Structure formats: C-alpha cells, structure tokens
N, CA, C and O of each residue as an XYZ file, in Angstrom:
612
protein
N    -113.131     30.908    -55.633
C    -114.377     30.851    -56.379
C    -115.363     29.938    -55.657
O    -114.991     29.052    -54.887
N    -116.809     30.233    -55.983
C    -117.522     29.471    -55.152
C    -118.100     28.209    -56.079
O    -118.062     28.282    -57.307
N    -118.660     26.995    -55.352
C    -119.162     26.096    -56.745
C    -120.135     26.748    -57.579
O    -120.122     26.511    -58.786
N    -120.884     27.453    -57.142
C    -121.766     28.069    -58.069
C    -121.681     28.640    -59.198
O    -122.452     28.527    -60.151
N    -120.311     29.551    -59.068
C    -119.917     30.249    -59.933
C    -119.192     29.356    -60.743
O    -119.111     29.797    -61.889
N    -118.677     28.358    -60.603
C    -117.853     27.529    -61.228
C    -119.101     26.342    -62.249
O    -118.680     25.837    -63.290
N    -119.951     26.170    -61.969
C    -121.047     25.386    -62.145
C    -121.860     26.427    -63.575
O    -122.442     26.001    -64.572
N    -121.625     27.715    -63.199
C    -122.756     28.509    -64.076
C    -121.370     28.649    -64.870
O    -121.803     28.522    -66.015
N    -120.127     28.810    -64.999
C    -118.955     29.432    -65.669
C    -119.258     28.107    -67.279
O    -119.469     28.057    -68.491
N    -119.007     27.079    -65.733
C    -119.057     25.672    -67.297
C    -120.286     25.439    -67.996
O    -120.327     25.051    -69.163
N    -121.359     25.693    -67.231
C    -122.762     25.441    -67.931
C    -123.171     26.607    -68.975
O    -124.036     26.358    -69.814
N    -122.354     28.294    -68.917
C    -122.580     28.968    -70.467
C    -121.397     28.544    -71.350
O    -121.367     28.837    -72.545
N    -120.480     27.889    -70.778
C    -119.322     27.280    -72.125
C    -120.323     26.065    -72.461
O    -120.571     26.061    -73.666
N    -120.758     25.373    -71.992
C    -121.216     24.293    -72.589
C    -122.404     24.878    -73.569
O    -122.378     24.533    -74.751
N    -123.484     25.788    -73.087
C    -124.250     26.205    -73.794
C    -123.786     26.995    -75.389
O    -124.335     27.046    -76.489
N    -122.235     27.652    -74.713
C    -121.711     28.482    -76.574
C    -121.191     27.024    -77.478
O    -121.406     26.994    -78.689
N    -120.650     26.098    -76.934
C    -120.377     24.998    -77.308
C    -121.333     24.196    -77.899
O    -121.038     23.851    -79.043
N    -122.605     23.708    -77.386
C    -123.639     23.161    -78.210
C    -124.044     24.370    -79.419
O    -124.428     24.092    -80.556
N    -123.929     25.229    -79.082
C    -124.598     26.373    -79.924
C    -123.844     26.511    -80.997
O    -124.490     26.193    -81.996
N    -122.959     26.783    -81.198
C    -121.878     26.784    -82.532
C    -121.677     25.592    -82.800
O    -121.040     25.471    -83.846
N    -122.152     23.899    -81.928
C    -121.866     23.308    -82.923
C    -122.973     22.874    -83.510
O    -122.893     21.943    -84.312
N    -124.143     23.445    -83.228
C    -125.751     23.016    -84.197
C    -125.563     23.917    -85.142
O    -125.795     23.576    -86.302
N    -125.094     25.290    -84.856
C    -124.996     26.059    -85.823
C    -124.366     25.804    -87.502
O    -124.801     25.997    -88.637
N    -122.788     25.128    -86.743
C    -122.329     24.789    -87.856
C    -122.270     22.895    -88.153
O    -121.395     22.091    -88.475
N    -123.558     22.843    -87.863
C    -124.119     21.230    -88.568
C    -124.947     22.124    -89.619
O    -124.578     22.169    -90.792
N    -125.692     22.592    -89.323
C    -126.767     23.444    -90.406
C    -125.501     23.877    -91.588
O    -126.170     24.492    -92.419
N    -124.497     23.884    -91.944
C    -124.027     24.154    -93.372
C    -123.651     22.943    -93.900
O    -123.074     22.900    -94.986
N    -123.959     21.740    -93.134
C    -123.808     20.687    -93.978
C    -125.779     20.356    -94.113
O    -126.714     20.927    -93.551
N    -125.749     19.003    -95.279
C    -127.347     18.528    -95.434
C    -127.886     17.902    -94.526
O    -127.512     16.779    -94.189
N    -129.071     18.673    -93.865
C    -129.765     17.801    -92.374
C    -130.495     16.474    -93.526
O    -129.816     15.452    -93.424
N    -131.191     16.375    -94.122
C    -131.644     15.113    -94.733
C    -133.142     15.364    -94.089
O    -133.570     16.468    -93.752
N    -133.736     14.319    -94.005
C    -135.208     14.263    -93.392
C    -135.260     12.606    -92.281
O    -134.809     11.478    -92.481
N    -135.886     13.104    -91.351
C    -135.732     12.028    -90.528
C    -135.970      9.988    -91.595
O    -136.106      8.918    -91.001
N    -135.950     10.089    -92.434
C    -136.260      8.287    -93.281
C    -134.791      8.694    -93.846
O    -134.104      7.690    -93.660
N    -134.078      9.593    -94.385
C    -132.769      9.926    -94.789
C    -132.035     10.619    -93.997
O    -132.162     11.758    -94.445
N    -131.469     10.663    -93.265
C    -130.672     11.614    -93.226
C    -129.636     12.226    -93.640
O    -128.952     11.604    -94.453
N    -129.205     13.531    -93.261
C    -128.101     13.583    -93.760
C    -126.537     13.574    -93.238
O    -126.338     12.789    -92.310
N    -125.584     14.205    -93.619
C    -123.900     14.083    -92.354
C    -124.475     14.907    -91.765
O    -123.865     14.813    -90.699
N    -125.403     15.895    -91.559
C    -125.653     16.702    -90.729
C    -126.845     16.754    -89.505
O    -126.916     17.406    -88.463
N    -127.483     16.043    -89.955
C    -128.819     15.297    -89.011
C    -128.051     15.171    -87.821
O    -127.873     16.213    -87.191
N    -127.572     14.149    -87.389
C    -127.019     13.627    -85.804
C    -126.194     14.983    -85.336
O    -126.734     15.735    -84.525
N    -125.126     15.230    -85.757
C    -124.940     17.004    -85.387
C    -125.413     17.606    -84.711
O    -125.178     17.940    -83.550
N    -127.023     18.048    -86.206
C    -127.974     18.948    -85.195
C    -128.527     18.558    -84.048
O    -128.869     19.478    -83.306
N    -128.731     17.392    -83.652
C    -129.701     16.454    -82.906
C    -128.868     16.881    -81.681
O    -129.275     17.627    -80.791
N    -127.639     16.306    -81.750
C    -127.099     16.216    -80.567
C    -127.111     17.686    -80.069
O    -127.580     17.883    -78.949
N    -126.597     18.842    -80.857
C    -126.378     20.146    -80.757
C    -127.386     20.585    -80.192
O    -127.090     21.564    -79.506
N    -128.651     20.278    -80.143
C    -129.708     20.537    -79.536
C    -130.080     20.007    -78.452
O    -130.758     20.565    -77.590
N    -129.725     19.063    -78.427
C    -130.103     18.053    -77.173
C    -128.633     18.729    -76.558
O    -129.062     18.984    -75.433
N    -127.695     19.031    -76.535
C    -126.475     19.707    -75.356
C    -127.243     20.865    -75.060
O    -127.500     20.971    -73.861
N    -127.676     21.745    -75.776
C    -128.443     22.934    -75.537
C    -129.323     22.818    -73.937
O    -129.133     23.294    -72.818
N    -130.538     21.750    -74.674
C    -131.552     22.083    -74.225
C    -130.996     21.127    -72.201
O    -131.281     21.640    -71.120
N    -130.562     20.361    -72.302
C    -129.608     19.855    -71.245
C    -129.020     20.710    -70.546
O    -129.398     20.913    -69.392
N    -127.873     21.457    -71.144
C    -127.394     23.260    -70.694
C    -128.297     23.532    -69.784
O    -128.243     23.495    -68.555
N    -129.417     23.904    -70.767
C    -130.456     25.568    -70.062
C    -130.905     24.674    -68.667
O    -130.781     25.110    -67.522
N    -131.459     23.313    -69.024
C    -132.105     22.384    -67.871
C    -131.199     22.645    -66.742
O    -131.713     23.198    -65.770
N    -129.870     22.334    -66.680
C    -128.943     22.061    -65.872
C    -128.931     23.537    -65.151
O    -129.278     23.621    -63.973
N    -128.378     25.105    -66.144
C    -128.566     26.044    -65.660
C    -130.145     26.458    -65.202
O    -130.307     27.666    -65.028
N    -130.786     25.987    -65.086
C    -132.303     26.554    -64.230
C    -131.925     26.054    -62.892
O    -131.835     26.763    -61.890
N    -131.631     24.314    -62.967
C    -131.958     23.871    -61.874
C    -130.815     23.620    -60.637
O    -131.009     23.329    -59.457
N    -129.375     23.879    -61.479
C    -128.237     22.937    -60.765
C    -127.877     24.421    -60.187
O    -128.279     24.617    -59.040
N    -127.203     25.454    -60.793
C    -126.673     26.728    -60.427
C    -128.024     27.768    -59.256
O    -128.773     28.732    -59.414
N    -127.779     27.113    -58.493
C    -128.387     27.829    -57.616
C    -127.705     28.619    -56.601
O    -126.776     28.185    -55.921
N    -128.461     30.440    -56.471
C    -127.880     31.374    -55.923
C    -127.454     30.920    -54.264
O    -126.549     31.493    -53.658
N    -128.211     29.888    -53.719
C    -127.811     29.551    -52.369
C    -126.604     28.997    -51.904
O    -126.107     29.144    -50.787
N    -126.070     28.189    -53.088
C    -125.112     27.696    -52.927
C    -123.626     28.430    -53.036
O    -123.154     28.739    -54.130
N    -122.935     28.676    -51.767
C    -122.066     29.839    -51.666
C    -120.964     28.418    -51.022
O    -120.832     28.577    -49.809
N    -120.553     27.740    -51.288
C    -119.429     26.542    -51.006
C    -118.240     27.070    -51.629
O    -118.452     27.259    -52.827
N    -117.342     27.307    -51.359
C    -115.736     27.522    -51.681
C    -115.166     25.942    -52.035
O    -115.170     24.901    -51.378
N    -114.736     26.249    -53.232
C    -113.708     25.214    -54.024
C    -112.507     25.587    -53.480
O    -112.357     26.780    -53.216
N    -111.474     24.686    -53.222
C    -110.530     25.153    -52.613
C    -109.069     24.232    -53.556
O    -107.851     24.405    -53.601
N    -109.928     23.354    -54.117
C    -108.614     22.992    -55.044
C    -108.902     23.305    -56.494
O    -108.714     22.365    -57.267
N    -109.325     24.451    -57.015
C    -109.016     24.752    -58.306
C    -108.239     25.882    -58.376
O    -108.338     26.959    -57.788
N    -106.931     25.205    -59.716
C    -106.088     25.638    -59.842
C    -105.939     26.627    -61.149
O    -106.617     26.462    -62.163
N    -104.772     27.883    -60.968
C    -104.588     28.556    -62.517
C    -104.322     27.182    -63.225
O    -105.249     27.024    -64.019
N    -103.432     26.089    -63.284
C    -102.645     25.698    -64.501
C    -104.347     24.550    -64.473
O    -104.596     24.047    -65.568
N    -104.940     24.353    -63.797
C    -106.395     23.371    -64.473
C    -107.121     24.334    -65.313
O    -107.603     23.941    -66.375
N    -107.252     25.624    -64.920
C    -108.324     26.658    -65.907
C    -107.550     26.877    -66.604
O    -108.101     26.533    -67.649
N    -106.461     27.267    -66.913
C    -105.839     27.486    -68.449
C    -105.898     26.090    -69.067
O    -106.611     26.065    -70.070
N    -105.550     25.363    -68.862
C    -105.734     23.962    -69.485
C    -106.802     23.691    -69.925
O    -106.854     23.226    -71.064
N    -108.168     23.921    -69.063
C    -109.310     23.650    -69.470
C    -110.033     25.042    -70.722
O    -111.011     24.848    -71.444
N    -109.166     26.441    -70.657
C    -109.158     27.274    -71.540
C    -108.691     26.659    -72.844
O    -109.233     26.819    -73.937
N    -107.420     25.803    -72.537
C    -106.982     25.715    -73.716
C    -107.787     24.299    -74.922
O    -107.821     23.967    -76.107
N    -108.168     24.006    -73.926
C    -109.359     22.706    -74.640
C    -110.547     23.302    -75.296
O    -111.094     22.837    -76.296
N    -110.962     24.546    -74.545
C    -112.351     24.779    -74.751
C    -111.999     25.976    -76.547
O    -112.638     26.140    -77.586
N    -110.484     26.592    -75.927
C    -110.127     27.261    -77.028
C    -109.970     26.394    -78.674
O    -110.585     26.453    -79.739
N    -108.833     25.634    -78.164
C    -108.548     24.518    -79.486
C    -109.918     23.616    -80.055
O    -109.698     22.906    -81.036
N    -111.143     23.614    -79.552
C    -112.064     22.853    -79.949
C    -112.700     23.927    -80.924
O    -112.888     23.648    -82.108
N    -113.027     25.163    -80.394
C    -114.094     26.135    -81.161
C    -113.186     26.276    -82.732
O    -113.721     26.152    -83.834
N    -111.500     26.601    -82.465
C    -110.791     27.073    -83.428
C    -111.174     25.815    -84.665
O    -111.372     26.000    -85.866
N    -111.193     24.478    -83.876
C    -111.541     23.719    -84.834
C    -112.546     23.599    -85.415
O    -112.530     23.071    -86.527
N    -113.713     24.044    -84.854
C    -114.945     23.923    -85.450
C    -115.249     24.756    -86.414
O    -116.208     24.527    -87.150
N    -114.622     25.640    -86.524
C    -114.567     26.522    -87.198
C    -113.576     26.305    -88.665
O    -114.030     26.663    -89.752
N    -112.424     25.786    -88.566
C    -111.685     25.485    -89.584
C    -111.263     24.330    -90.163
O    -110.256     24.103    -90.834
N    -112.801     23.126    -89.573
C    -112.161     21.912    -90.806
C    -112.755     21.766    -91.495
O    -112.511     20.717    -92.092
N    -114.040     22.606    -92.066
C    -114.482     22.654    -93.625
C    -112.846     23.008    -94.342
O    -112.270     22.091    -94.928
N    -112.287     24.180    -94.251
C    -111.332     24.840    -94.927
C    -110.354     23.690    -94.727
O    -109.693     23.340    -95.705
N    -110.170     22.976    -93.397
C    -108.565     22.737    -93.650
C    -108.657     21.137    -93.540
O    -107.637     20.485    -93.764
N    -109.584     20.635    -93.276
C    -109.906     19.203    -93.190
C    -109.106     18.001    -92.468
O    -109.352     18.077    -91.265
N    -108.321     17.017    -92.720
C    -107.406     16.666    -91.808
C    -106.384     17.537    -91.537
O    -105.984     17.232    -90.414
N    -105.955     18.156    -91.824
C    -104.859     19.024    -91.366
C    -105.115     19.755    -89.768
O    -104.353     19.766    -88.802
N    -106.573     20.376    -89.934
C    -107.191     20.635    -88.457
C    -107.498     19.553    -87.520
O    -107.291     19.734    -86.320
N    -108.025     18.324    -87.998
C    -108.341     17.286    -87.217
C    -106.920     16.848    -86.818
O    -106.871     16.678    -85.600
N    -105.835     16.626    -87.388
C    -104.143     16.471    -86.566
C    -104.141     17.470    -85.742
O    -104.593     17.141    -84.645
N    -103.575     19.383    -85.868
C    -103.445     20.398    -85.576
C    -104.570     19.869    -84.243
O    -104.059     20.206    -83.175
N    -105.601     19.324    -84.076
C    -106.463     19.802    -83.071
C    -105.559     18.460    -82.270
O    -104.841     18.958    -81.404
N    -105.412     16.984    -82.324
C    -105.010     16.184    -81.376
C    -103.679     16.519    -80.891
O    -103.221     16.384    -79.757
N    -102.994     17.102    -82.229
C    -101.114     17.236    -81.413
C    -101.881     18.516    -80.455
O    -102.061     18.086    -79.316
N    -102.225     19.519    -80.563
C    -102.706     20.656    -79.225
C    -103.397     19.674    -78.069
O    -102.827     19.588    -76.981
N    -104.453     19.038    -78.276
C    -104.814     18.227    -76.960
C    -103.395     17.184    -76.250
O    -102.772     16.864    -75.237
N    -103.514     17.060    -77.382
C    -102.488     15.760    -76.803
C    -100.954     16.687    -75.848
O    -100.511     16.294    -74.770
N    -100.585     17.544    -76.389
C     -99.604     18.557    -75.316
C     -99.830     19.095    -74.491
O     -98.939     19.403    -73.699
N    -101.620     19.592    -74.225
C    -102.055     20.015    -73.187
C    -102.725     19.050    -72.609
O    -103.704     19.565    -72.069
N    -102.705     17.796    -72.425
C    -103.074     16.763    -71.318
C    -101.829     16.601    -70.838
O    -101.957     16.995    -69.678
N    -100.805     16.306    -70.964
C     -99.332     15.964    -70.792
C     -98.315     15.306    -71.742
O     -97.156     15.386    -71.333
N     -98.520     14.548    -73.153
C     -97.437     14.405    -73.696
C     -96.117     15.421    -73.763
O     -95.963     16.543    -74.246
N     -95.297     14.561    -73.099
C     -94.048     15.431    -72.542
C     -92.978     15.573    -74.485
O     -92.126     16.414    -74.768
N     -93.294     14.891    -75.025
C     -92.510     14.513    -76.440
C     -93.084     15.097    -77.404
O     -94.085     14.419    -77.636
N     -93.032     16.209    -78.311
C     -93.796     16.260    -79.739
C     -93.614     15.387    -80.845
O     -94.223     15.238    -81.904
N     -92.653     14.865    -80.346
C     -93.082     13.437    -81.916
C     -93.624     12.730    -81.363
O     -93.808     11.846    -82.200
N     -94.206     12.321    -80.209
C     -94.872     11.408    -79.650
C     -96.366     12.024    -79.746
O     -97.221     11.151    -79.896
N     -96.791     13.179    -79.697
C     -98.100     13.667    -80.030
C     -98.442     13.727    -81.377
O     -99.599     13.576    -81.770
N     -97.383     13.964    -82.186
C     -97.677     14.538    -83.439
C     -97.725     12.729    -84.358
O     -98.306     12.640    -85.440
N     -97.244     11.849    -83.901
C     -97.424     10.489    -84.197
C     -98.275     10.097    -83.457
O     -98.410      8.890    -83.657
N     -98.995     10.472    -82.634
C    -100.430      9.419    -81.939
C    -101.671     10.621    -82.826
O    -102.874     10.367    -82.886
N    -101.168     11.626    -83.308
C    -102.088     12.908    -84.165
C    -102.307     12.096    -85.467
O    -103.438     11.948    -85.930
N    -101.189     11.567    -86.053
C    -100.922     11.098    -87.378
C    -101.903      9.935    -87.999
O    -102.554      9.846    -89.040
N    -101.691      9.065    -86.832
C    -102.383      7.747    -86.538
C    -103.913      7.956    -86.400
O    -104.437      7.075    -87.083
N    -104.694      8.593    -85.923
C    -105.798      9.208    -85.103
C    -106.335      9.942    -86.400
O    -107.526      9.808    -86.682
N    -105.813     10.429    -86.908
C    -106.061     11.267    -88.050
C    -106.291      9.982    -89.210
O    -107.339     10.104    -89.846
N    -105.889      9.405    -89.378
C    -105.784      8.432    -90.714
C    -106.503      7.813    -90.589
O    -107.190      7.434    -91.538
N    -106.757      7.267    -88.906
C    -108.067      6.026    -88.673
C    -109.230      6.529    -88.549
O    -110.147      5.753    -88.817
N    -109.690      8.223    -88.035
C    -110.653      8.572    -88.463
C    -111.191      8.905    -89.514
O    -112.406      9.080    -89.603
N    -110.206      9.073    -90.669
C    -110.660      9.179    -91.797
C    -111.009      8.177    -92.916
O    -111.670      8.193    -93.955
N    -110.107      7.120    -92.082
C    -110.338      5.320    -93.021
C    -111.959      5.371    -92.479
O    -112.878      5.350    -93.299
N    -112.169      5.429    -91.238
C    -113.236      4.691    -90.876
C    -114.587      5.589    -91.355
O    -115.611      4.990    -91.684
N    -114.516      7.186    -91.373
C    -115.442      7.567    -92.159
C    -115.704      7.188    -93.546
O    -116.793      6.741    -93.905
N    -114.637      7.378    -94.380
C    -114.593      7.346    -95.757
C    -115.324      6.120    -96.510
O    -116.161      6.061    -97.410
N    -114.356      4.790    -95.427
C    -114.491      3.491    -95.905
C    -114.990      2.524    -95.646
O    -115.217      1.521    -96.322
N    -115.277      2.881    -94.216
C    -116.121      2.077    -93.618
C    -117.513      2.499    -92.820
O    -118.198      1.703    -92.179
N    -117.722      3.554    -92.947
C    -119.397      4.470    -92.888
C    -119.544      5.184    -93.937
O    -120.636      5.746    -94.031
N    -118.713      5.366    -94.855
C    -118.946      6.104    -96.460
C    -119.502      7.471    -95.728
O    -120.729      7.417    -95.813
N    -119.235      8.281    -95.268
C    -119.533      9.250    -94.994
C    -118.016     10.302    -95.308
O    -117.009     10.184    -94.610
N    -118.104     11.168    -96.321
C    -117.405     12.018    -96.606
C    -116.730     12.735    -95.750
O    -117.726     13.027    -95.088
N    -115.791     13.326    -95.140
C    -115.316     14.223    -94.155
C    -114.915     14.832    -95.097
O    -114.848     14.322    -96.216
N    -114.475     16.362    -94.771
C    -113.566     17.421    -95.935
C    -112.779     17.074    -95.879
O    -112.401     16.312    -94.989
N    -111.953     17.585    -97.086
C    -110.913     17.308    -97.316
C    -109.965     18.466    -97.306
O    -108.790     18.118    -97.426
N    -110.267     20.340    -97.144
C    -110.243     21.091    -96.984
C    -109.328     21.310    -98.587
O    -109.685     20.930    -99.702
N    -108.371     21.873    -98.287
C    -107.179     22.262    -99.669
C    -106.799     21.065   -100.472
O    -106.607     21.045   -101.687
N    -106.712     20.011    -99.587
C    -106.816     18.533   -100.283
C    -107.655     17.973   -101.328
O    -107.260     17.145   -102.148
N    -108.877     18.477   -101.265
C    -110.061     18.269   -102.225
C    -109.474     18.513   -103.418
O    -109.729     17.440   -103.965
N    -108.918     19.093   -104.166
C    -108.177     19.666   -105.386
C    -107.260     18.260   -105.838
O    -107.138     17.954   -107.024
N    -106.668     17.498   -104.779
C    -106.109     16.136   -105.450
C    -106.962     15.041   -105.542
O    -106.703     14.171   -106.373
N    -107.984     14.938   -104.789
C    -108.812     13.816   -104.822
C    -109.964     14.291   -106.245
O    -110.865     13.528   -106.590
C-alpha cells in the first residue's frame, strides 16, 4: 500500500467516526452555550473531528505522493479493524446497555492490545467501569445510562 492510500483509508474512518459520534450527541440535550447540556461538548468536539478530517483530507492526502509503506502488517489492520469495529458497536449500544457496554467495550480493547489473561482484562474492565461511573455520577453529577439497569435505580 502506498502512504497515500493509507492516509486517505484513516482520514474517511476518522471522518465516519466524528460523524456518528455528533450524530449520536444530538439524542442527548445540547443545552445553549450559558447552559449546556451532556450533549453540548459531544457535539462540539464531533464537529471539530469533522471539520479537522475534511482539512486534513484536502490538504495531507495528496495524489503525488506514491511512497510504499513497507512495514504494515495484516495482524496491525485487523487490530486496528478491531478498535475501529468495537468503538462504533459501542456507540451505538450504551444508551440500551449502559455499563455493561462500557466493560464489554474495555475487556475487547484490552484483549486486542495484548492482555494475554481474561480475568486480568475483565478486572482492569471492572475497575474502569466503576471509576468512570463514580466520577460521572458523583463527582461531575452528570448522569451516564444506565441502560436495563435504570429499572433498579
């Protein structure tokens, strides 16, 4: 593959990536810039990856550049498939499933960086999971879902 192609490959994942995730900030409350809402910074950023994207694809992916990469590997692009995969699946399912997806998403990262142990992922998932949710809940009061959980709280 040449860098170019490798340069424009990551710069439309990054672009579907900002894009679905401004998309799905808009089903939570944007607020008004003196309030905002959990969904304000979201969109902000979601837009600002966008508009960064398109910048980057005008100016960086250029047709001249015909350079051969010579150390990219199948097991780095499936890996980097499997990041780009496990992130969207999540974005998509932690209204519904709430911490349960936010674990489900670190034990998958955490096995596809290298934890060689699943109780060793699924306990640094556990941990990771609890402190992001102390620290939203209790210490930025900002709600996260609770997905099927909502029904006990």
């Amino acid at each position: 593959m040449t860098k170019n192609t490798i340069e424009k490959c990551f710069i439309a994942g990054m672009i579907v990536f900002c894009g679905i995730f401004a998309v799905t900030s808009m089903k939570m409350e944007i607020g008004s810039m003196s309030e905002p809402g959990p969904g304000f910074l979201p969109l902000i950023l979601g837009m600002i990856g966008l508009i960064v994207s398109g910048f980057l694809l005008v100016t960086k992916a250029s047709p001249a550049d015909k350079e051969k990469i010579t150390d990219f590997t199948a097991a780095g692009l499936k890996r980097f498939a499997s990041y780009m995969i496990t992130i969207m699946l999540f974005t998509f399912s932690f209204t519904k499933l709430g911490p349960v997806a936010l674990f489900l998403l670190i034990v998958i990262l955490a096995k596809t960086s290298g934890f060689e142990k699943m109780h060793f992922a699924m306990l640094f998932a556990g941990i990771f999971t609890a402190v992001v949710y102390f620290l939203f809940w209790y210490l930025l009061m900002i709600p996260l879902p609770l997905g099927f959980f909502e029904e006990m709280w």
